Every structure is written in C-alpha cells, then in structure tokens.
Amino acid sequence: MPAACLLVVDVQNDFMPGGALAVPNGDEVVPVINRLVASFEHVVLTQDWHPRRHVSFASSHPGKNPFETIELAYGAQVLWPDHCVQGTSGAAFHPELNVTTAQLVIRKGHHRDIDSYSAFLEADRKTATGLAGYLRERGFGKLYLCGLATDFCVAWSALDARAAGFETTVIEEACRAIDLDGSLERAWSDMASAGVKRG
C-alpha cells in the first residue's frame, strides 16, 4: 500500500471571511483540517506568496477590475484583488491551523509574471514547484487534498497530482469553493474525468 500524505492548500488569512479574497465560509475548514492533520503522519502545506504588483492582481492592470479575465503569454488569467502579499498578515496561515507537524511548506505564486494555482506547476504549465519530486523521493504514492479553494488551487493541484501519477483524493468536507460562474461544478467534473476521488 503506497504511503499517504495530506496536502493542505492555502489555508491563509486572506482567503478567510473578511480577507482580501474571501472564500465563502472558508474558516469552516480549519477544525476539519486540524482533525485530519492529527491522523496523518506526513503533512505538506501550500502558501500563496505573491510579490507586490503581481501579474494576477487587477491593480497591476490600469482600468481592469477584480474577476475580469485578460490574456497573458501563457493564456487566460483571472484578475484578483491584491491578496497573500509576501510578509503580510493576509499571507499568514490561519492562526488556529495546526501547522506544527507539517514537514514542508510549498510557496507558490512568487514569480511576479506567472500566477500559480497548482501546488505542482505554475500557470505557465512549465515552471515546477518541486513538489512532485519531493513526494516521489519520500516514497508517497497516495495524496489527500484539502483547503481553499476547491475550484481553483485545490482542483488544479489535484489534477496535476493525477498527471504526475499519484493516487489522489479530495476531501470535500475540508474544502470550500469560490464558485465563479459555475467553476465548482466544472472543477468536480474535470477532477472526476482525471480519476481524482471525491472523499
């Protein structure tokens, strides 16, 4: 039986109610994830970690508003409110999240000109975070994902985990979604087609 790892995605203050890019009811995942963390020997966290004036921020594009879409060199890009700026309280993990036993933190979105939803590959689909190599080297074959948001960073990470050959389950109870124009339904459909399990 392959060794299992819990991947906790972007449980950060800016994605909580009142945060710069709040996921509805995002804070509800914290106690659920803490229970999961207690039952896994191996835990990896991801952290959205943007420099100021990041390409994904609407404020970096005069005349554009959050949630509009533009075309960048690597394709379509949703523009977001400024969020998870490096070193700010918004980028910090939720204060009640149990991070003590995590063995690795993957910071993503730190390249100014590339957005990054996935824990494995940035949005240009070429720039790797190194997570797949870490997991392989540690002998993990099975991944369980939770966190924020189901239809963006969790889904992209799950799809890339499957593409990298990992057995992948998304724990629905421990996730919350943004659901932008039907994005949640599309995400579950894409994950199911890729062989991601819904736990």
Coordinates of C-alpha atoms in Angstrom, one line a residue:
M1 CA 0.0 0.0 0.0
P2 CA 1.5 3.4 -1.0
A3 CA 2.5 5.8 1.7
A4 CA 0.0 8.6 2.1
C5 CA 0.5 12.4 2.5
L6 CA -2.0 15.1 3.4
L7 CA -1.7 18.2 1.2
V8 CA -3.2 21.3 2.9
V9 CA -3.8 24.0 0.3
D10 CA -3.7 27.8 1.1
V11 CA -5.4 28.0 4.4
Q12 CA -4.4 31.6 4.8
N13 CA -6.0 34.7 6.3
D14 CA -6.7 36.5 3.0
F15 CA -9.0 33.6 2.0
M16 CA -11.0 33.7 5.2
P17 CA -14.2 35.8 5.8
G18 CA -13.1 39.4 5.9
G19 CA -9.9 38.7 4.0
A20 CA -8.9 40.3 0.7
L21 CA -10.1 37.4 -1.4
A22 CA -12.5 35.7 1.0
V23 CA -13.8 32.2 0.2
P24 CA -17.3 31.9 1.5
N25 CA -17.2 30.0 4.8
G26 CA -13.5 29.4 4.3
D27 CA -12.9 29.4 8.1
E28 CA -15.1 26.3 8.5
V29 CA -12.3 24.1 7.1
V30 CA -9.9 24.9 9.9
P31 CA -11.2 22.5 12.6
V32 CA -11.9 19.8 10.0
I33 CA -8.3 20.0 8.7
N34 CA -6.9 20.0 12.2
R35 CA -8.6 16.7 12.8
L36 CA -7.1 15.4 9.5
V37 CA -3.6 16.6 10.4
A38 CA -3.8 14.7 13.7
S39 CA -4.4 11.5 11.8
F40 CA -1.7 11.8 9.1
E41 CA 2.0 11.2 9.8
H42 CA 3.0 13.2 6.7
V43 CA 1.6 16.7 6.1
V44 CA 2.6 19.3 3.4
L45 CA 1.3 22.8 3.3
T46 CA 1.0 25.2 0.4
Q47 CA 1.1 29.0 0.8
D48 CA 0.1 31.6 -1.8
W49 CA 3.1 34.0 -1.7
H50 CA 2.8 36.9 -4.1
P51 CA 5.1 39.8 -4.5
R52 CA 3.6 43.3 -4.7
R53 CA 2.3 44.3 -8.2
H54 CA 1.8 40.6 -9.1
V55 CA 0.6 40.0 -12.6
S56 CA -2.6 38.3 -11.3
F57 CA -3.7 41.4 -9.4
A58 CA -6.3 43.7 -11.0
S59 CA -4.5 46.6 -9.5
S60 CA -1.5 45.8 -11.8
H61 CA -3.6 46.4 -14.9
P62 CA -5.0 50.0 -15.1
G63 CA -8.7 50.1 -16.0
K64 CA -9.2 46.4 -15.0
N65 CA -11.4 45.1 -12.2
P66 CA -11.1 42.0 -10.0
F67 CA -12.6 38.9 -11.6
E68 CA -12.2 40.2 -15.1
T69 CA -10.1 37.9 -17.4
I70 CA -7.2 39.0 -19.5
E71 CA -4.8 37.2 -21.9
L72 CA -1.2 36.7 -20.8
A73 CA 1.6 35.0 -22.6
Y74 CA 0.6 31.7 -21.1
G75 CA -3.2 32.1 -21.7
A76 CA -6.3 33.4 -19.9
Q77 CA -5.8 34.9 -16.4
V78 CA -8.5 35.8 -14.0
L79 CA -7.6 39.1 -12.2
W80 CA -7.9 39.0 -8.4
P81 CA -7.9 41.6 -5.7
D82 CA -4.4 42.0 -4.2
H83 CA -4.0 39.1 -1.8
C84 CA -1.5 36.9 0.0
V85 CA 1.3 39.5 -0.4
Q86 CA 4.6 38.3 0.9
G87 CA 5.2 39.1 4.5
T88 CA 1.7 40.4 5.2
S89 CA -0.7 39.1 7.8
G90 CA -3.1 38.2 4.9
A91 CA -0.5 35.8 3.6
A92 CA -0.1 34.1 7.0
F93 CA -1.7 30.8 7.8
H94 CA -5.0 30.9 9.8
P95 CA -3.9 31.3 13.4
E96 CA -5.8 28.2 14.5
L97 CA -4.5 26.0 11.8
N98 CA -2.3 23.2 13.2
V99 CA 1.0 23.6 11.2
T100 CA 3.2 22.0 13.8
T101 CA 3.7 18.6 12.2
A102 CA 4.0 19.8 8.6
Q103 CA 7.3 18.7 7.1
L104 CA 7.2 21.0 4.1
V105 CA 5.7 24.4 3.0
I106 CA 5.5 25.0 -0.7
R107 CA 5.3 28.7 -1.5
K108 CA 3.7 29.4 -4.9
G109 CA 2.9 32.4 -7.0
H110 CA 6.1 34.1 -6.0
H111 CA 7.2 34.7 -9.6
R112 CA 5.9 38.2 -10.4
D113 CA 4.9 37.4 -14.0
I114 CA 3.3 34.0 -13.5
D115 CA 0.3 33.1 -11.4
S116 CA 0.1 29.7 -9.7
Y117 CA -2.9 27.8 -8.6
S118 CA -1.4 24.3 -8.5
A119 CA 1.0 23.1 -5.8
F120 CA 2.9 21.3 -8.6
L121 CA 3.1 23.6 -11.7
E122 CA 2.7 27.3 -12.1
A123 CA 0.1 28.7 -14.6
D124 CA 2.6 28.7 -17.5
R125 CA 2.4 24.9 -17.1
K126 CA 6.2 24.7 -17.3
T127 CA 7.6 26.1 -14.0
A128 CA 7.6 23.3 -11.5
T129 CA 7.5 23.8 -7.7
G130 CA 9.5 20.7 -7.0
L131 CA 6.6 19.1 -5.0
A132 CA 6.3 16.0 -7.3
G133 CA 10.0 15.2 -6.9
Y134 CA 9.8 15.7 -3.1
L135 CA 6.9 13.3 -2.8
R136 CA 8.4 10.7 -5.1
E137 CA 11.7 10.8 -3.2
R138 CA 9.9 10.4 0.1
G139 CA 8.0 7.4 -1.3
F140 CA 4.5 8.8 -1.3
G141 CA 2.1 7.3 -3.8
K142 CA -1.2 8.5 -2.4
L143 CA -2.3 12.1 -1.8
Y144 CA -5.2 13.5 0.1
L145 CA -6.0 17.2 -0.6
C146 CA -8.0 19.8 1.4
G147 CA -8.1 23.5 1.8
L148 CA -9.0 26.5 -0.3
A149 CA -10.4 27.0 -2.8
T150 CA -12.0 23.7 -4.1
D151 CA -12.4 25.1 -7.7
F152 CA -9.1 26.8 -8.1
C153 CA -6.0 25.8 -6.1
V154 CA -7.3 22.5 -4.8
A155 CA -8.6 21.4 -8.1
W156 CA -5.5 22.4 -10.1
S157 CA -3.3 20.7 -7.5
A158 CA -5.4 17.5 -7.7
L159 CA -5.3 17.4 -11.5
D160 CA -1.6 17.9 -11.5
A161 CA -1.2 15.2 -8.8
R162 CA -3.0 12.7 -11.0
A163 CA -1.0 13.8 -14.1
A164 CA 2.2 13.2 -12.1
G165 CA 1.0 9.6 -11.3
F166 CA -0.2 10.0 -7.7
E167 CA -3.4 8.3 -6.4
T168 CA -5.4 11.4 -5.4
T169 CA -8.4 12.1 -3.2
V170 CA -10.0 15.5 -2.5
I171 CA -11.7 15.6 1.0
E172 CA -14.8 17.6 0.2
E173 CA -15.7 18.3 3.8
A174 CA -12.4 20.0 4.3
C175 CA -12.6 22.3 1.3
R176 CA -14.7 25.4 0.3
A177 CA -15.1 27.0 -3.1
I178 CA -15.3 30.4 -4.7
D179 CA -17.7 29.1 -7.4
L180 CA -17.1 31.8 -10.0
D181 CA -19.5 31.4 -12.9
G182 CA -20.0 27.7 -12.4
S183 CA -16.3 27.0 -11.6
L184 CA -17.1 24.5 -8.8
E185 CA -19.2 22.1 -11.0
R186 CA -16.6 22.3 -13.8
A187 CA -13.8 21.6 -11.3
W188 CA -15.5 18.4 -9.9
S189 CA -16.3 17.2 -13.4
D190 CA -12.6 17.8 -14.5
M191 CA -11.3 16.0 -11.4
A192 CA -13.7 13.0 -11.9
S193 CA -12.6 12.7 -15.5
A194 CA -8.9 12.7 -14.4
G195 CA -9.6 9.9 -11.8
V196 CA -9.5 12.1 -8.7
K197 CA -11.5 10.5 -6.0
R198 CA -14.1 12.6 -4.0
G199 CA -13.7 11.7 -0.3

